[in-house]
Amino acid sequence: MLGELGAGRNRLVESTAGAPLPTPPPLGDRERFAGTPVRLTEQGRGVLAGGADRVELLPLDRFVGGVHMLSGAPWRWDWVTRVLVAPLR
């Protein structure tokens, strides 16, 4: 997950040198990835503050619990009603 959040132009975290995070294992070097100091980006601070949307900033295409999560139709957690909301089709 950290590797995903630290990649691309709109990354939410980056190395303290301001670069994208190295490729995580198993494709990348485990020692290099684990040893990279990390900081939040401006986009990351915006997401944490609720003013930006992670799904809009970074592409989403993965399976979570058997559900295919895509940027164009993400499931969302409603913090008020405390239920999972299916994407509008």
XYZ file of C-alpha atoms in Angstrom:
89
model
C 0.000 0.000 0.000
C 2.794 2.415 0.871
C 4.441 1.801 -2.508
C 1.158 2.609 -4.243
C 0.714 5.830 -2.249
C 4.306 6.844 -2.980
C 4.258 6.470 -6.769
C 3.292 8.814 -9.561
C 2.885 12.529 -10.040
C 0.112 12.903 -7.455
C 1.735 10.699 -4.799
C 0.594 11.166 -1.220
C 3.952 10.265 0.336
C 7.492 10.567 -0.994
C 11.079 10.194 0.115
C 12.409 12.989 2.289
C 14.480 13.941 -0.762
C 11.221 14.646 -2.638
C 11.372 11.616 -4.958
C 8.843 8.838 -5.568
C 9.334 5.822 -3.323
C 11.440 2.979 -4.728
C 9.650 -0.082 -6.057
C 8.479 -2.212 -3.110
C 9.172 -5.934 -2.777
C 8.806 -8.442 -4.269
C 9.701 -6.578 -7.484
C 12.024 -4.060 -5.849
C 14.835 -4.221 -3.330
C 13.429 -4.868 0.154
C 16.308 -3.164 1.991
C 16.161 -0.029 -0.174
C 12.385 0.270 0.173
C 12.358 -0.318 3.942
C 15.274 2.057 4.476
C 13.789 5.028 2.615
C 12.732 7.889 4.930
C 9.213 9.049 4.027
C 7.244 12.290 4.354
C 3.733 13.453 3.426
C 3.272 15.509 0.275
C 0.935 18.484 -0.031
C -1.581 16.126 -1.676
C -1.210 13.709 1.252
C -1.901 16.467 3.745
C -4.956 17.465 1.717
C -6.338 13.921 1.787
C -5.793 13.622 5.546
C -7.543 16.958 6.091
C -10.530 15.814 4.003
C -10.047 18.432 1.301
C -8.761 16.052 -1.382
C -9.787 12.588 -2.566
C -7.207 9.806 -2.760
C -9.140 8.048 -5.547
C -9.103 11.196 -7.690
C -5.366 11.723 -7.141
C -4.113 8.153 -7.642
C -5.511 5.465 -9.962
C -7.314 2.641 -8.185
C -7.527 -0.842 -9.730
C -7.353 -3.749 -7.291
C -9.446 -6.397 -5.578
C -10.378 -5.970 -1.904
C -12.270 -8.833 -0.317
C -13.430 -10.072 -3.717
C -14.665 -6.638 -4.828
C -12.979 -5.023 -7.848
C -12.135 -1.466 -6.820
C -11.787 0.976 -9.735
C -11.214 4.735 -9.790
C -14.243 5.315 -12.010
C -16.628 3.507 -9.660
C -15.229 3.293 -6.128
C -17.117 1.928 -3.175
C -17.190 4.481 -0.365
C -17.538 4.375 3.408
C -20.189 6.774 4.668
C -18.849 8.065 7.988
C -22.230 9.495 9.022
C -24.402 6.405 8.453
C -21.462 4.004 8.981
C -22.313 1.831 5.973
C -20.496 0.873 2.788
C -22.011 2.626 -0.223
C -21.962 0.964 -3.649
C -20.884 3.073 -6.631
C -23.588 4.789 -8.665
C -23.975 3.208 -12.079
